[in-house]
Structure formats: structure tokens, C-alpha cells
Coordinates of C-alpha atoms in Angstrom, one line a residue:
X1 CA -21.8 26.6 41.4
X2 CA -18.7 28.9 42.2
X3 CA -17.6 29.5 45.1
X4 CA -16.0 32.1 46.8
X5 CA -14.1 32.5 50.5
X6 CA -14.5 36.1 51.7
X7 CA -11.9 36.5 54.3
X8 CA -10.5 38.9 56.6
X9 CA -6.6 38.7 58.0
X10 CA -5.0 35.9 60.2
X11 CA -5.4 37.7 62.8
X12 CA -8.9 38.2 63.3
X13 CA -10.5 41.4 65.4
X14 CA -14.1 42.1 65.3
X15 CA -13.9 44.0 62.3
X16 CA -12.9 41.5 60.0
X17 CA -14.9 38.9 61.5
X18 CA -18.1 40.8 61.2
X19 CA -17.0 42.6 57.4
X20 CA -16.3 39.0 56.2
X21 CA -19.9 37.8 57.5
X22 CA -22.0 40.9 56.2
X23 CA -20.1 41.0 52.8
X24 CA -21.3 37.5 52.0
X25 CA -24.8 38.3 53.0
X26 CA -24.8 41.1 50.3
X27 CA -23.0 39.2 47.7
X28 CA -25.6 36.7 48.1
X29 CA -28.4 39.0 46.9
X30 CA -26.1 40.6 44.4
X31 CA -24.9 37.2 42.7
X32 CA -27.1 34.3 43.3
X33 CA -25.4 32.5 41.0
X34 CA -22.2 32.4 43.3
X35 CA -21.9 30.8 46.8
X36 CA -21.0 33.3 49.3
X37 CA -18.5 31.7 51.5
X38 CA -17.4 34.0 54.8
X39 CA -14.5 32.5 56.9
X40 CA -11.6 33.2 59.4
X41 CA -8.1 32.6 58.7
X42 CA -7.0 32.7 62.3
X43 CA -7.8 32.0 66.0
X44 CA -10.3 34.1 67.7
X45 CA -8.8 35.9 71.2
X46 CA -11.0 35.1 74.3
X47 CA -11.7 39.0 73.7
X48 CA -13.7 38.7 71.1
X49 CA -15.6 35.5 71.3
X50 CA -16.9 37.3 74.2
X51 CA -18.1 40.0 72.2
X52 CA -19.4 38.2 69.5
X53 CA -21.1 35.9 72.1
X54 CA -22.8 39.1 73.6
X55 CA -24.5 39.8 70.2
X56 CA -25.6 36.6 69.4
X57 CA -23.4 35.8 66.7
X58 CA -21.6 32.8 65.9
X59 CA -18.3 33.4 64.3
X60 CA -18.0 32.2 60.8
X61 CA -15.8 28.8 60.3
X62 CA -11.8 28.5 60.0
X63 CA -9.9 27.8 56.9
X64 CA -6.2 27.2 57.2
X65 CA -5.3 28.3 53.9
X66 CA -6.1 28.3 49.8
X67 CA -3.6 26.4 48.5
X68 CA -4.9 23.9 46.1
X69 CA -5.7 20.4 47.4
X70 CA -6.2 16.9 46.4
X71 CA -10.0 17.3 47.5
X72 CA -10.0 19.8 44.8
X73 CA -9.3 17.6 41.8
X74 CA -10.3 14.2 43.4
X75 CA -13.0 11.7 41.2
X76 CA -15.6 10.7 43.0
X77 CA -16.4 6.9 42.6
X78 CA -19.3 6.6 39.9
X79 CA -18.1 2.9 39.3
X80 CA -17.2 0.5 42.2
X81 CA -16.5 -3.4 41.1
X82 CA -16.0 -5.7 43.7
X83 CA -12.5 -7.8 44.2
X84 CA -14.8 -11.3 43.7
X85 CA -16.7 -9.9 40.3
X86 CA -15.2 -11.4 37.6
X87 CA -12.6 -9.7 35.0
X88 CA -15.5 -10.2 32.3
X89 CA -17.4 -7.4 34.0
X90 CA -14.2 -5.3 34.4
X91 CA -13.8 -5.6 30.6
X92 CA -17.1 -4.4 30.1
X93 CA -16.5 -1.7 32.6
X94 CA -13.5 -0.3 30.3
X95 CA -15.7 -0.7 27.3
X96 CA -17.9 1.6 28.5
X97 CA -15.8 4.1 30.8
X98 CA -12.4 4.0 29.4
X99 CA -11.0 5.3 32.8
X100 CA -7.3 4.8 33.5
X101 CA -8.3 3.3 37.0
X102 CA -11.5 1.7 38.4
X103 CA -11.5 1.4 42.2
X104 CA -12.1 -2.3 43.9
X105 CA -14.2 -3.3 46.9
X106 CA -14.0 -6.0 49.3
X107 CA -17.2 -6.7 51.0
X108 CA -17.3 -2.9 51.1
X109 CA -14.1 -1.6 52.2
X110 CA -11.9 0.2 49.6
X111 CA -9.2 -2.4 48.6
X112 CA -7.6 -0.6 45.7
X113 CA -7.3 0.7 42.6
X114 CA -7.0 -1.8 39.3
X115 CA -5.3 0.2 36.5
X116 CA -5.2 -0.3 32.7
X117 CA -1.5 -1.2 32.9
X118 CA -2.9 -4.4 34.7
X119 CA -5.1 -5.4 32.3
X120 CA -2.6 -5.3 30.0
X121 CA 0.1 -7.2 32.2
X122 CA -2.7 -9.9 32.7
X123 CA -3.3 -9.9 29.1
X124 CA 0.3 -10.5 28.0
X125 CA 0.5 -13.5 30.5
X126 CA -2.8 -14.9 29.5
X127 CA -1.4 -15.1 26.0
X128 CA 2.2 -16.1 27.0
X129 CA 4.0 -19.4 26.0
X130 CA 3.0 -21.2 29.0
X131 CA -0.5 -22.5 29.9
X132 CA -1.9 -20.5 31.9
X133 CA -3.9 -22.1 35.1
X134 CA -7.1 -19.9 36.8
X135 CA -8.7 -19.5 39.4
X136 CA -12.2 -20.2 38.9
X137 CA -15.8 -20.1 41.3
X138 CA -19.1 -21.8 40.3
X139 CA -20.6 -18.1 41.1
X140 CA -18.3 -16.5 38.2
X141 CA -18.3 -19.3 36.0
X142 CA -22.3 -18.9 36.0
X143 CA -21.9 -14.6 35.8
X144 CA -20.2 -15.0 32.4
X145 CA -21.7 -17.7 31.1
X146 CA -25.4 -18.4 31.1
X147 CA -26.5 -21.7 31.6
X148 CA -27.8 -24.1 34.3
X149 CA -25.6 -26.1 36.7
X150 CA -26.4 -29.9 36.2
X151 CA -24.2 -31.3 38.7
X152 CA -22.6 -29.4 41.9
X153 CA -18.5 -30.2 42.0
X154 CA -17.6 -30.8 45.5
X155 CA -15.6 -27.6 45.6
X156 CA -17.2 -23.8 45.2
X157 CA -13.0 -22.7 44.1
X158 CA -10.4 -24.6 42.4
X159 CA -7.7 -23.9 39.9
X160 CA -7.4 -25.1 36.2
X161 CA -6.4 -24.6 33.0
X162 CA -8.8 -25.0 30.2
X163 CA -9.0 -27.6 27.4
X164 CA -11.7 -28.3 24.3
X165 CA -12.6 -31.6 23.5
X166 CA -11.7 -31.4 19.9
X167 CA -10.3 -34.8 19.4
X168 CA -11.2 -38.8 18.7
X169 CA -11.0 -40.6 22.2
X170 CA -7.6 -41.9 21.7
X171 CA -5.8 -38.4 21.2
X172 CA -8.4 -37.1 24.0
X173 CA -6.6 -39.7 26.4
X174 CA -2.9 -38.0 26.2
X175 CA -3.9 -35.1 27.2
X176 CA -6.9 -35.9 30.1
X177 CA -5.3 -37.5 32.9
X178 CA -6.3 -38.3 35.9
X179 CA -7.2 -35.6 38.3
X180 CA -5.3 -33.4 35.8
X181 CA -6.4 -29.3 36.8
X182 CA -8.2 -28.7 33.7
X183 CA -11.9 -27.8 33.0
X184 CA -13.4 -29.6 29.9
X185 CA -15.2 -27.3 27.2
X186 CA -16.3 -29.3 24.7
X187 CA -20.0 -30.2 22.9
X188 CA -21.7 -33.0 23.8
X189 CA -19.5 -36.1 23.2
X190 CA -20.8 -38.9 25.2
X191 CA -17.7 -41.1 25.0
X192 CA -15.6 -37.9 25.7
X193 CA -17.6 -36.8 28.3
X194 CA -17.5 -40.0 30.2
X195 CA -13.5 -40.6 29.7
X196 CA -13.4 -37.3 31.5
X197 CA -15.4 -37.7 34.8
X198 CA -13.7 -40.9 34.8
X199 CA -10.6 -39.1 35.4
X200 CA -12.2 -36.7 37.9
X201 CA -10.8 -33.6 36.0
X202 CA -12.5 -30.4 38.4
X203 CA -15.0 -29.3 36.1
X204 CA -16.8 -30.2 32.6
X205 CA -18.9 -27.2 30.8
X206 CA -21.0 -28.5 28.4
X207 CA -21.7 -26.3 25.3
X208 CA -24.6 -26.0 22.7
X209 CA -27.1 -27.2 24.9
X210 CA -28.8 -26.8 28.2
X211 CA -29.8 -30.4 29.3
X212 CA -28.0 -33.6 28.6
X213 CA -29.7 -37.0 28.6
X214 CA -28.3 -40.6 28.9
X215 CA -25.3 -39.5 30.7
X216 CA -24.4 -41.2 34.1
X217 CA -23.2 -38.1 36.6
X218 CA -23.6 -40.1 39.6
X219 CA -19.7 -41.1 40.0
X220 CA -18.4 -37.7 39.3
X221 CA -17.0 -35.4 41.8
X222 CA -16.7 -32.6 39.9
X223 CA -18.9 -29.5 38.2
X224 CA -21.1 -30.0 35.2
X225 CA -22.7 -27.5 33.7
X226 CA -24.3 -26.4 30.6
X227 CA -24.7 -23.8 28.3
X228 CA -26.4 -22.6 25.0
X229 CA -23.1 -20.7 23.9
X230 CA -20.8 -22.6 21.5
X231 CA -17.5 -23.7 23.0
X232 CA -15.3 -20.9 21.5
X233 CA -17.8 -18.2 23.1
X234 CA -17.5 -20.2 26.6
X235 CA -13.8 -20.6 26.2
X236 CA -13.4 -16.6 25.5
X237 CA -15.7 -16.1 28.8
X238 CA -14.3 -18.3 30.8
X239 CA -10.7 -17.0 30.6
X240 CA -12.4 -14.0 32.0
X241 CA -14.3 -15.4 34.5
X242 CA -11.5 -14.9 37.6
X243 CA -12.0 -12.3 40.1
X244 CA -10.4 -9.0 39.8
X245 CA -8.1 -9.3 42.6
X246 CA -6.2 -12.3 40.8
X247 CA -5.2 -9.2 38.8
X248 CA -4.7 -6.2 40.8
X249 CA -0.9 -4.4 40.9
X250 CA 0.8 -3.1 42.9
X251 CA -0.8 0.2 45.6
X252 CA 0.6 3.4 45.7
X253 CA 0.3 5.5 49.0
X254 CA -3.2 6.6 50.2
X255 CA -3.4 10.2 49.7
X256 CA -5.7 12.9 52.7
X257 CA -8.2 15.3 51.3
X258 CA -6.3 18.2 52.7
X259 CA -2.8 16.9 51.0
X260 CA -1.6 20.0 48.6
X261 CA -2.0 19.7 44.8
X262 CA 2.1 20.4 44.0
X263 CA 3.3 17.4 46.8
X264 CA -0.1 14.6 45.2
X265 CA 1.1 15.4 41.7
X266 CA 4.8 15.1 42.2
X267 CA 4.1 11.4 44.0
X268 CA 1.9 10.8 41.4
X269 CA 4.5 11.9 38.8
X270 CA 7.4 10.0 40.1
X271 CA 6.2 6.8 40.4
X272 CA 4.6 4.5 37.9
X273 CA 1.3 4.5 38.7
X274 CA -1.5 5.4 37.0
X275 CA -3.6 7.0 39.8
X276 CA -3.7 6.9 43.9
X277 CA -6.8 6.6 46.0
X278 CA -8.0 9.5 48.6
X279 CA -9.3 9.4 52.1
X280 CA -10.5 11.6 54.3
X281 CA -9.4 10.2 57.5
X282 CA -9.9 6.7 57.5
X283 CA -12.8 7.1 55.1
X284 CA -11.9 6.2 51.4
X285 CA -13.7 9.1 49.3
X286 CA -12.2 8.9 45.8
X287 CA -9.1 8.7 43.7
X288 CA -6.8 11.0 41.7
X289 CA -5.6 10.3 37.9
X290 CA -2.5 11.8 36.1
X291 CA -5.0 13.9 33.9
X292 CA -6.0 15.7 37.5
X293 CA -3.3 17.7 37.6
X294 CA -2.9 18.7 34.3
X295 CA -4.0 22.0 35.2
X296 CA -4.1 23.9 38.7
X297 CA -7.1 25.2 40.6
X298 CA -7.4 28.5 42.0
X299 CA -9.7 29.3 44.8
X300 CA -11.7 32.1 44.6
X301 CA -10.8 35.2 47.5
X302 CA -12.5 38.3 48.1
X303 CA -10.0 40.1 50.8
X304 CA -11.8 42.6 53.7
X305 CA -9.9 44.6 56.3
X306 CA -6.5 43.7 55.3
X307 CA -5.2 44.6 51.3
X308 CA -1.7 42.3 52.2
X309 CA -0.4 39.4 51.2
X310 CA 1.6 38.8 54.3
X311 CA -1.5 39.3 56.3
X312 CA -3.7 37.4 54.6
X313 CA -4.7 33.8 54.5
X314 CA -2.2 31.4 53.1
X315 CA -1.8 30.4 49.4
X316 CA -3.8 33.7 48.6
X317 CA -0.9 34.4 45.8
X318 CA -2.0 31.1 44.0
X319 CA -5.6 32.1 44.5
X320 CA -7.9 34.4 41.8
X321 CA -8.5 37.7 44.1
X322 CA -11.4 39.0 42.9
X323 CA -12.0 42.1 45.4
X324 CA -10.3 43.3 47.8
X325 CA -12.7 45.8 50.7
X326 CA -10.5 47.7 53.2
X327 CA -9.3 50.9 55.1
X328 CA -5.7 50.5 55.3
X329 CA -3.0 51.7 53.5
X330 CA -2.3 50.0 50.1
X331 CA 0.1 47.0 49.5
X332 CA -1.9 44.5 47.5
X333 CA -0.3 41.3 46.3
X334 CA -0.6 42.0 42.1
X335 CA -3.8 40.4 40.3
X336 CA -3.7 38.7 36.9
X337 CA -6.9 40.4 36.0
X338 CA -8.8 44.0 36.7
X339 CA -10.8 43.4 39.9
X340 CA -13.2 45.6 42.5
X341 CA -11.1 47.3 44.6
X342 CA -12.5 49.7 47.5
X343 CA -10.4 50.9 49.8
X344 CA -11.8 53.5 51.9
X345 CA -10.3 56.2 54.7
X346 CA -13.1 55.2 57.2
X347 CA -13.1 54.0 60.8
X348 CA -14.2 50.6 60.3
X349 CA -14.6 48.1 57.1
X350 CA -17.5 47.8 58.5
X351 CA -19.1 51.0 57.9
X352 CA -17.8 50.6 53.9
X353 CA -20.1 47.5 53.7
X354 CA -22.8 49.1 55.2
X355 CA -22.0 51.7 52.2
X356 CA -22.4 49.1 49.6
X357 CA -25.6 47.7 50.7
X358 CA -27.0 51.5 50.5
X359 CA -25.4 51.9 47.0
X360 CA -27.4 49.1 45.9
X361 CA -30.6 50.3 47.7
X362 CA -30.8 47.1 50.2
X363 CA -31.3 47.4 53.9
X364 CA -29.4 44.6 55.9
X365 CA -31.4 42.1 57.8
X366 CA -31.4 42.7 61.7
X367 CA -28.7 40.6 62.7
X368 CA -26.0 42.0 59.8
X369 CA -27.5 45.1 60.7
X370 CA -26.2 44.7 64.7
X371 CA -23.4 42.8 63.3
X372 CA -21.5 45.8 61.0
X373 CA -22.6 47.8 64.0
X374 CA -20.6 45.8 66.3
X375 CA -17.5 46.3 63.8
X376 CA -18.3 49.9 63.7
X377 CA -18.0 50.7 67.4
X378 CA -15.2 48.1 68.2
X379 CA -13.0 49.6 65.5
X380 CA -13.9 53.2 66.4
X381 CA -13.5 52.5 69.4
X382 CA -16.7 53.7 70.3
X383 CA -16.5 56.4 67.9
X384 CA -13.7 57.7 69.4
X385 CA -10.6 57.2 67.8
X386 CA -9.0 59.4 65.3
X387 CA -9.9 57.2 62.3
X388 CA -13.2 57.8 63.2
X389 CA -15.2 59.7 59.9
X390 CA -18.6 61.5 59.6
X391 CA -19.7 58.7 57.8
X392 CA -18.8 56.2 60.3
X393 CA -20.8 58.3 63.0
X394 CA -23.9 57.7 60.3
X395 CA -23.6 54.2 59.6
X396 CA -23.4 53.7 63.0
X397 CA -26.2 55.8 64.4
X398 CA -28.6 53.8 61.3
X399 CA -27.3 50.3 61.9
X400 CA -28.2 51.1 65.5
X401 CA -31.7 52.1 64.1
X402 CA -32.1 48.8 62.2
X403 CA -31.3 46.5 65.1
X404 CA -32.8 48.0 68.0
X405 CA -30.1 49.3 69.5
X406 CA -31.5 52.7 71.5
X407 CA -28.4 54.1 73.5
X408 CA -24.6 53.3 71.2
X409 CA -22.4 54.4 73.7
X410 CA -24.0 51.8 76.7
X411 CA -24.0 49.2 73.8
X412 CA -20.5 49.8 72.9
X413 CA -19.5 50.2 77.1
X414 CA -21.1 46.5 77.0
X415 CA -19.0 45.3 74.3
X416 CA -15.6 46.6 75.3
X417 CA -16.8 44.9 79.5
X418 CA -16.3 42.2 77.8
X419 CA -12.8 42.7 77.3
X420 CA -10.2 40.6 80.2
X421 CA -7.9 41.8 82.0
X422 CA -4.3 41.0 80.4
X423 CA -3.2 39.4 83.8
X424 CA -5.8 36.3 83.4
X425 CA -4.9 35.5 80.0
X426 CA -1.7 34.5 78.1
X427 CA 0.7 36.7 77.1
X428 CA 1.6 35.1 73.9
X429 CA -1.6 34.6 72.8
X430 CA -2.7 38.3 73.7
X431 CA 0.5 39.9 71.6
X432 CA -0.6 37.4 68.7
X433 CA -4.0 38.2 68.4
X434 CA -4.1 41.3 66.9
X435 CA -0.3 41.6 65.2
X436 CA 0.6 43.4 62.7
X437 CA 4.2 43.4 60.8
X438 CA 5.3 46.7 59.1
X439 CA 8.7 46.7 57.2
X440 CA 10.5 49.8 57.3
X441 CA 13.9 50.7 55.6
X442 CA 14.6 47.2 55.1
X443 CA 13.5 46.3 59.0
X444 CA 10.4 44.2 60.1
X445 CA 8.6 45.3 62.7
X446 CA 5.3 43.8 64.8
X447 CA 2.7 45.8 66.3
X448 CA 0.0 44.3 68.7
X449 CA -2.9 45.5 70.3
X450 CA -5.4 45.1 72.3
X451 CA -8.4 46.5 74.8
X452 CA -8.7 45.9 78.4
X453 CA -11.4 47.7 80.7
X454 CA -8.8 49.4 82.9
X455 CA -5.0 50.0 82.9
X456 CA -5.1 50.3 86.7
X457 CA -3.2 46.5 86.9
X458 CA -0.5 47.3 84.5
X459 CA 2.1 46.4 87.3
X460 CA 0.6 42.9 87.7
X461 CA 1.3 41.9 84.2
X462 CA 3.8 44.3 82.9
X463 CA 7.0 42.6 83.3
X464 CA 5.9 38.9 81.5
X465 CA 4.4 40.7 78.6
X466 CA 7.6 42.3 78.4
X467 CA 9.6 39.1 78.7
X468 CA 7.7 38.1 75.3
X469 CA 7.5 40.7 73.4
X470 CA 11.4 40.8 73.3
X471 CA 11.1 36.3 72.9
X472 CA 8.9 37.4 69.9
X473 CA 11.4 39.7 68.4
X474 CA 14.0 37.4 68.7
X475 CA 12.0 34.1 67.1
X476 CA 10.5 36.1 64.7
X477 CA 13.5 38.3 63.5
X478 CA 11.8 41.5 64.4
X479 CA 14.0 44.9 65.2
X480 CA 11.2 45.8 67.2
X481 CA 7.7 44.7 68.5
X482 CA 5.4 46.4 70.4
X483 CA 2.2 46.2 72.0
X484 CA -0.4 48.8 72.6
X485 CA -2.9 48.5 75.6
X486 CA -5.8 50.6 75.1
X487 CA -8.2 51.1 77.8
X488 CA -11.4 52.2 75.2
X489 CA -13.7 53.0 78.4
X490 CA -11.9 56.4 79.5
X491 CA -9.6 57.0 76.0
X492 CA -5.7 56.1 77.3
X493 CA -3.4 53.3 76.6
X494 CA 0.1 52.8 77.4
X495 CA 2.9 51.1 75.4
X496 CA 4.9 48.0 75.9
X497 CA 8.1 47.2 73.7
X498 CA 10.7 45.2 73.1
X499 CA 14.3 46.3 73.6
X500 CA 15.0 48.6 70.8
X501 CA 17.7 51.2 70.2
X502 CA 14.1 53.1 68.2
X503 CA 12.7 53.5 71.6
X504 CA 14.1 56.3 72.9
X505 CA 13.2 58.1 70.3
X506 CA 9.9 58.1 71.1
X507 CA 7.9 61.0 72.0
X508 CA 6.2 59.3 75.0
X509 CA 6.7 59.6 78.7
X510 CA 8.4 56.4 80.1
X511 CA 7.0 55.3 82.5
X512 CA 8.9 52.1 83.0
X513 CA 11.8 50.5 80.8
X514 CA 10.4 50.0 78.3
X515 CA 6.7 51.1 78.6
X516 CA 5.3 54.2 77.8
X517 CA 2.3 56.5 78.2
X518 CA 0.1 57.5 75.6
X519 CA -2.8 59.3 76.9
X520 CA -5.5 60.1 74.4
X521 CA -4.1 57.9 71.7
X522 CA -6.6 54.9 70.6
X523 CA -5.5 54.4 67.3
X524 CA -2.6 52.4 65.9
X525 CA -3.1 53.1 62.0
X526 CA -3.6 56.5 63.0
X527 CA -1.4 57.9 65.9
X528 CA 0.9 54.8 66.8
X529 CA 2.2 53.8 63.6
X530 CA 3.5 57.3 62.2
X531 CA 4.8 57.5 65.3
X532 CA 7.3 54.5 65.4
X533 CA 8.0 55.1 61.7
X534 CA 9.1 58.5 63.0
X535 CA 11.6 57.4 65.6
X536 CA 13.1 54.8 63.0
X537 CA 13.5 57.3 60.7

């Protein structure tokens, strides 16, 4: 199923929290065939968890950003074998999965990842000039090859080459010494057989028959065991019959879930691996394969309250936008493809999602219903800022209707209550949590703001939040920030800025340096923000 993050900007007021939220309820009717994912790209202010607390609404969850990750393109493990299996099973793994890499187990825990390249290097050495010695267990030695064990060695583990007993006794005796490392494969041959545990070689498999008779075992230390498969077959096995750790290569780095697509590929793509293993934590959850990043995801974005790129979540210019819902002024990031784009003059996104549902002839449920009515009054302002429509003053007055909400203006004066004073909480955090950033003839500028229930303790704050706005400016390389204080109970706010040669301009009373009064204004799209773009002009 697809899915798809509905998001609001990274600075999240009520407005985008609660758009986000009721969007996905309606694209969840709409398009079943979707998931409907709402979250926030940035840290709620103390403000408005208090708010959304008060209704009864758990904010949605946070997402840092949509760049594509290595969770994205990960495998998840359909075939585990374990280091102690045998290669014999491995082959027949490959045979049957032709992957690049199969992940390897110890007693559980993730141990690596076993690639083709070292089946091949084991293959080369197995078939090298030298004779190759391995490391055999009784356990193996009875996976690949079925039989019966007549005799247990006094050893579960040893190393040996192997040898058939293809020769007259006298030629046997050159090349059978005593305690040599080899394991005997070989019919049965009495006089053989018996030269052999004379020698106490570690282990005799006898082929082409499951039961021997008239043969004295009682001296020998070593394994016997037998077998109905002919002593090519068991030879062919048995070189196969060492664990898959005798094999594995070298590890590359473990990679994290949340590790981007571009940095996992180029690791990947520098070194000579054919794939890495990914955890999540310290919990091994998959792998990753060359062919994983031979092409790029994109997530899925539907943008409300904010049309932006630089006020959106991060990575949305990799992602596929497919609508954008707002009430600003327009300055979209461009779209590879035609896609749903309402943008509205209204008070509150809100309101244009309450639209939408209407358009489609669907009532929200009661809590989306009190939920776009808490956007509609916190944006508004309680219906009282300039931004404010006709149709906002209807949407709210029939989401009020749906919820149970009798009186809107003592449900909206219990909202904005909810609201701190800006002396009990920090300054940075209060300038950041609703900021904006304009550019204007080439110059970037920030603009905050926020609600308080009164403005009556300006003086106890007013010099510290001053002290970082101009820190602000400086570490963010702003010609100007600013931060509006609105008191929404009695309709006045005053203005707090940064040194700026802009200010003066201004068509405010000064109260202080560098604040200013702005009685009646509530709204910064609407009556702040020409305003400033005037006095830079």
C-alpha cells in the first residue's frame, strides 16, 4: 500500500497541526487504497501542547525529514543459515535463491553476511594445487550424507583431508600413515579398512552399504560410518560438508535504518563488497545489495499551511509532492508532474479542509470536527484578525455545531488561557516556534510570533528577548528579525526587533528601542508583513 506524509511546516502552530490531522482523515475516505500518514516536522511550543491538550487531541508524530533512507530499500531476511550448517546447504540455498548475499547466524545473533565472491574464493582454493585440509563435525558429515554412524570417533571436530581407497594394499600403505589427518572414503575393502584403523587415521566413511559385518572396530579410535551413496557422491558431499563460517570474508560496516540512501550507496559503491547488513539500533533487521540503489525512492508529501520549500520538512525537493493545501502567498518548490493545488485567501487552512469535506458531501467525525475548529479560531484569532473571511465565520460557526461547542468566543478565550506568559518560558524557543523567513531585495528576514494572555509584563521579559532576537540575526545571517507579541484576548500586540537600520521606518509608536506598538494589528500575513516590506523598500 502507498503511503503518503501529509505535513504542515517545521514550525508547527495549531493550524498546521490540526489541517495535517483532518486532511488525512478525509483522504482516508476518499482513497482507501492509500495510507493517510499526518505528521509534524518540528517541535511543538509549550503553547500549543496546552491547547491541543485542552481539546483532547494528541498531536500527530514527528518526522525529521524525507530524504530517502536505507530502511527504504533494505531486504528483509527471508533466508537465515546458520555459521555451523554446512556449505552443502548454502549451495543449495544459491541454487534456489541466487542472491548476491545470504545473511549468517550464530546461535541467533546476526554474524554476517556470506557473499557469492566467497563461494567463489572457497571454490578456487578447494580446487587449488595444494591439498586442501577441512574442517569437519560428525553432525555435518551426517547432514550431507545420509547414513548411520557405526562407531563414535573420540572427537565431535577434527581436521582432514580426504583420500579414496582406490588402491591394492601395498600402494594404499604410502599414502596412509599413521595418524595421518585424512578421512578414508572408500567401499568396503576389509584388508583396506583394517590397515587404516590400524593407523588411527580420524575418520573412515564407508560407502555402498549401511552395515558392515566381520570387521573388528573395537581398537579404533576414530569415526566410522556408513552410507548407501557411492564414494564419488560422498566425496563431492563431504567437501561440502564444513560450516559456513570456515568461509565467510571479510565485513563491511553495519549500516542504521535512518542512514540516507546517497551516503549507504556511496559506501556500498566504494568498497568491494557485495552488500552490508542494517540495524536498527543494536537490532540486526536486514541487509542492502548493490541492486538497492539502482534507483531512488521518493516519499510521497501532501504540503498544508505552508506552499515553501524552505519551510517545509526536509528532503521535500527529492520527495513526489502530490498536493499542496494552503492560505499563503505562493512560492512552491516546482513539481515534476501536474498535482492538486488549493491555495485559498481564507483565515485558516483549516477552514479550506472543512471546505473539501463539504465538496465531497462528508460530515467530519466529532473530534476532526472540534479539531479544524480549533485551527479555525487559533488562526483567526478568534475570528478577529484581518485574514478572517465570511467563510471562515461559517466553517467555524458549523464545526462548532458538529462538536458541541455552544458559545465560540468562551471556547476560543479557553484556548488562547492557555497561552504562558513569555517571562516563564525561553526566549529562544519562543522566537523559534512560530518563525518565518521572508527574502526581500536580496535580504533574509525572520518573523516570529506568538500569543500571550496579557502584554501587561512586557518590561519583565522585554530586554532578553531582545538580546536574542539580535543573537538570532547574527547566527542566522538575517538583516532583520522580529517578533510579534499578540495579546488575542483584547486585540493589541506590540513588536520586538532586532537592531535594524529598516526600523525606523516603521510606522509604529516606539515605545522602547527597539519595540513598538501595534494596537489593533493581529495579523502578520496580513498587517505586519506589508508593513516591514514597506520600510525595506
Amino acid at each position: 500500500m502507498r503511503k503518503v506524509y501529509i505535513t504542515g511546516h517545521r514550525n508547527p502552530d495549531i493550524d498546521s497541526i490540526c489541517s495535517a490531522y483532518a486532511y488525512a482523515q478525509l483522504k482516508r475516505i476518499l482513497d482507501p487504497s492509500s495510507e493517510y500518514i499526518p505528521v509534524r516536522c518540528g517541535h511543538l511550543s509549550d503553547s500549543v501542547r496546552s491547547q491541543l491538550e485542552f481539546i483532547g487531541f494528541e498531536p500527530q508524530s514527528y518526522m525529521r525529514d524525507v530524504h530517502p533512507k536505507v530502511s527504504d530499500v533494505m531486504r528483509k531476511p527471508d533466508i537465515v543459515l546458520d555459521a555451523d550448517s554446512p556449505i552443502y546447504n548454502l549451495v543449495n540455498v544459491y541454487s534456489m535463491k541466487q542472491s548476491s548475499v545470504i545473511p549468517v547466524t550464530d546461535k541467533g545473533r546476526f554474524l554476517g553476511l556470506l557473499s557469492v565472491d566467497d563461494i567463489t574464493a572457497w571454490f578456487l582454493e578447494d580446487n587449488s594445487a595444494t591439498v586442501p585440509v577441512y574442517d569437519f563435525t560428525v553432525r555435518n558429515i551426517a547432514s550431507v550424507i545420509p547414513g548411520r554412524v557405526l562407531k563414535k570417533g573420540e572427537s565431535d571436530e577434527f581436521k582432514a583431508n580426504l583420500i579414496a581407497g582406490a588402491a591394492d594394499l601395498e600402494g594404499f600403505k604410502t599414502f596412509v600413515r599413521p595418524n595421518s589427518p585424512s578421512m578414508l572414503v572408500m567401499g568396503f575393502r576389509k584388508d583396506l579398512l583394517e590397515y587404516a584403523m590400524s593407523m588411527q587415521i580420524p575418520a573412515i566413511i564407508i560407502t555402498a552399504s549401511e552395515s558392515v559385518e566381520d570387521l573388528d572396530l573395537s581398537g579404533y579410535r576414530g569415526l566410522v560410518y556408513s552410507t548407501r551413496l557411492g564414494t564419488a557422491e560422498a566425496m563431492r558431499r563431504l567437501r561440502m560438508a564444513e560450516p559456513v563460517r570456515r568461509i565467510m570474508g571479510t565485513q563491511g560496516r553495519n549500516l542504521q535504518v535512518t542512514d540516507l540512501f546517497d551516503d549507504a550507496k556511496e559506501m556500498l559503491a566504494s568498497s568491494s563488497l557485495r552488500g552490508l547488513p542494517v540495524f536498527d539500533g543494536d537490532r540486526w533487521v536486514g541487509y542492502v545489495t548493490r541492486r538497492c540503489f539502482l534507483s531512488k525512492p521518493q516519499y510521497n508529501v501532501i504540503l498544508v499551511d505552508h506552499n515553501e520549500a524552505s519551510q517545509s520538512i526536509k528532503g521535500v525537493e527529492e520527495s513526489n509532492i502530490l498536493e499542496v493545501i494552503d492560505h499563503h502567498r505562493v512560492n512552491a518548490p516546482k513539481t515534476k508532474t501536474p498535482v492538486l493545488f488549493d491555495i485559498e485567501p481564507l483565515g485558516s487552512t483549516c477552514t479550506i479542509v472543512h471546505q473539501m469535506y463539504l465538496r465531497n458531501g462528508l460530515i467530519p467525525d466529532s473530534l476532526t470536527s472540534k479539531v479544524l475548529l480549533t485551527g479555525v479560531i487559533c488562526d483567526t484569532l478568534m475570528l478577529k484578525s484581518p485574514t478572517t473571511t465570511a467563510i471562515d465565520v461559517t466553517s467555524a460557526g458549523q464545526l462548532a455545531s458538529m462538536c458541541g461547542v455552544d458559545d465560540i468566543a468562551a471556547f476560543g478565550q479557553s484556548l488562547f488561557s492557555k497561552s504562558e506568559s513569555l517571562s516563564t518560558r525561553d526566549p529562544a524557543t519562543v522566537i523559534g516556534s512560530d518563525f518565518k523567513s521572508y527574502t526581500e531585495n536580496g535580504q533574509n528576514i525572520g518573523v516570529g510570533q506568538c500569543e500571550v494572555p496579557t502584554l501587561a509584563d512586557l518590561d519583565d521579559y522585554r530586554d532578553v528577548y531582545l538580546e536574542k532576537l539580535a543573537e538570532k540575526a547574527r547566527s542566522g545571517g538575517y538583516a532583520w528579525t522580529l517578533l510579534m507579541v499578540t495579546d488575542v484576548l483584547h486585540g493589541n500586540s506590540v513588536l520586538l526587533t532586532s537592531p535594524s537600520k529598516y526600523e525606523k521606518k516603521l510606522s509604529y509608536v516606539e515605545l522602547h528601542d527597539h519595540v513598538f506598538d501595534m494596537p489593533g494589528v493581529l495579523s502578520r500575513k496580513m498587517q505586519l508583513l506589508p508593513e516591514i516590506l514597506h520600510a525595506m523598500g
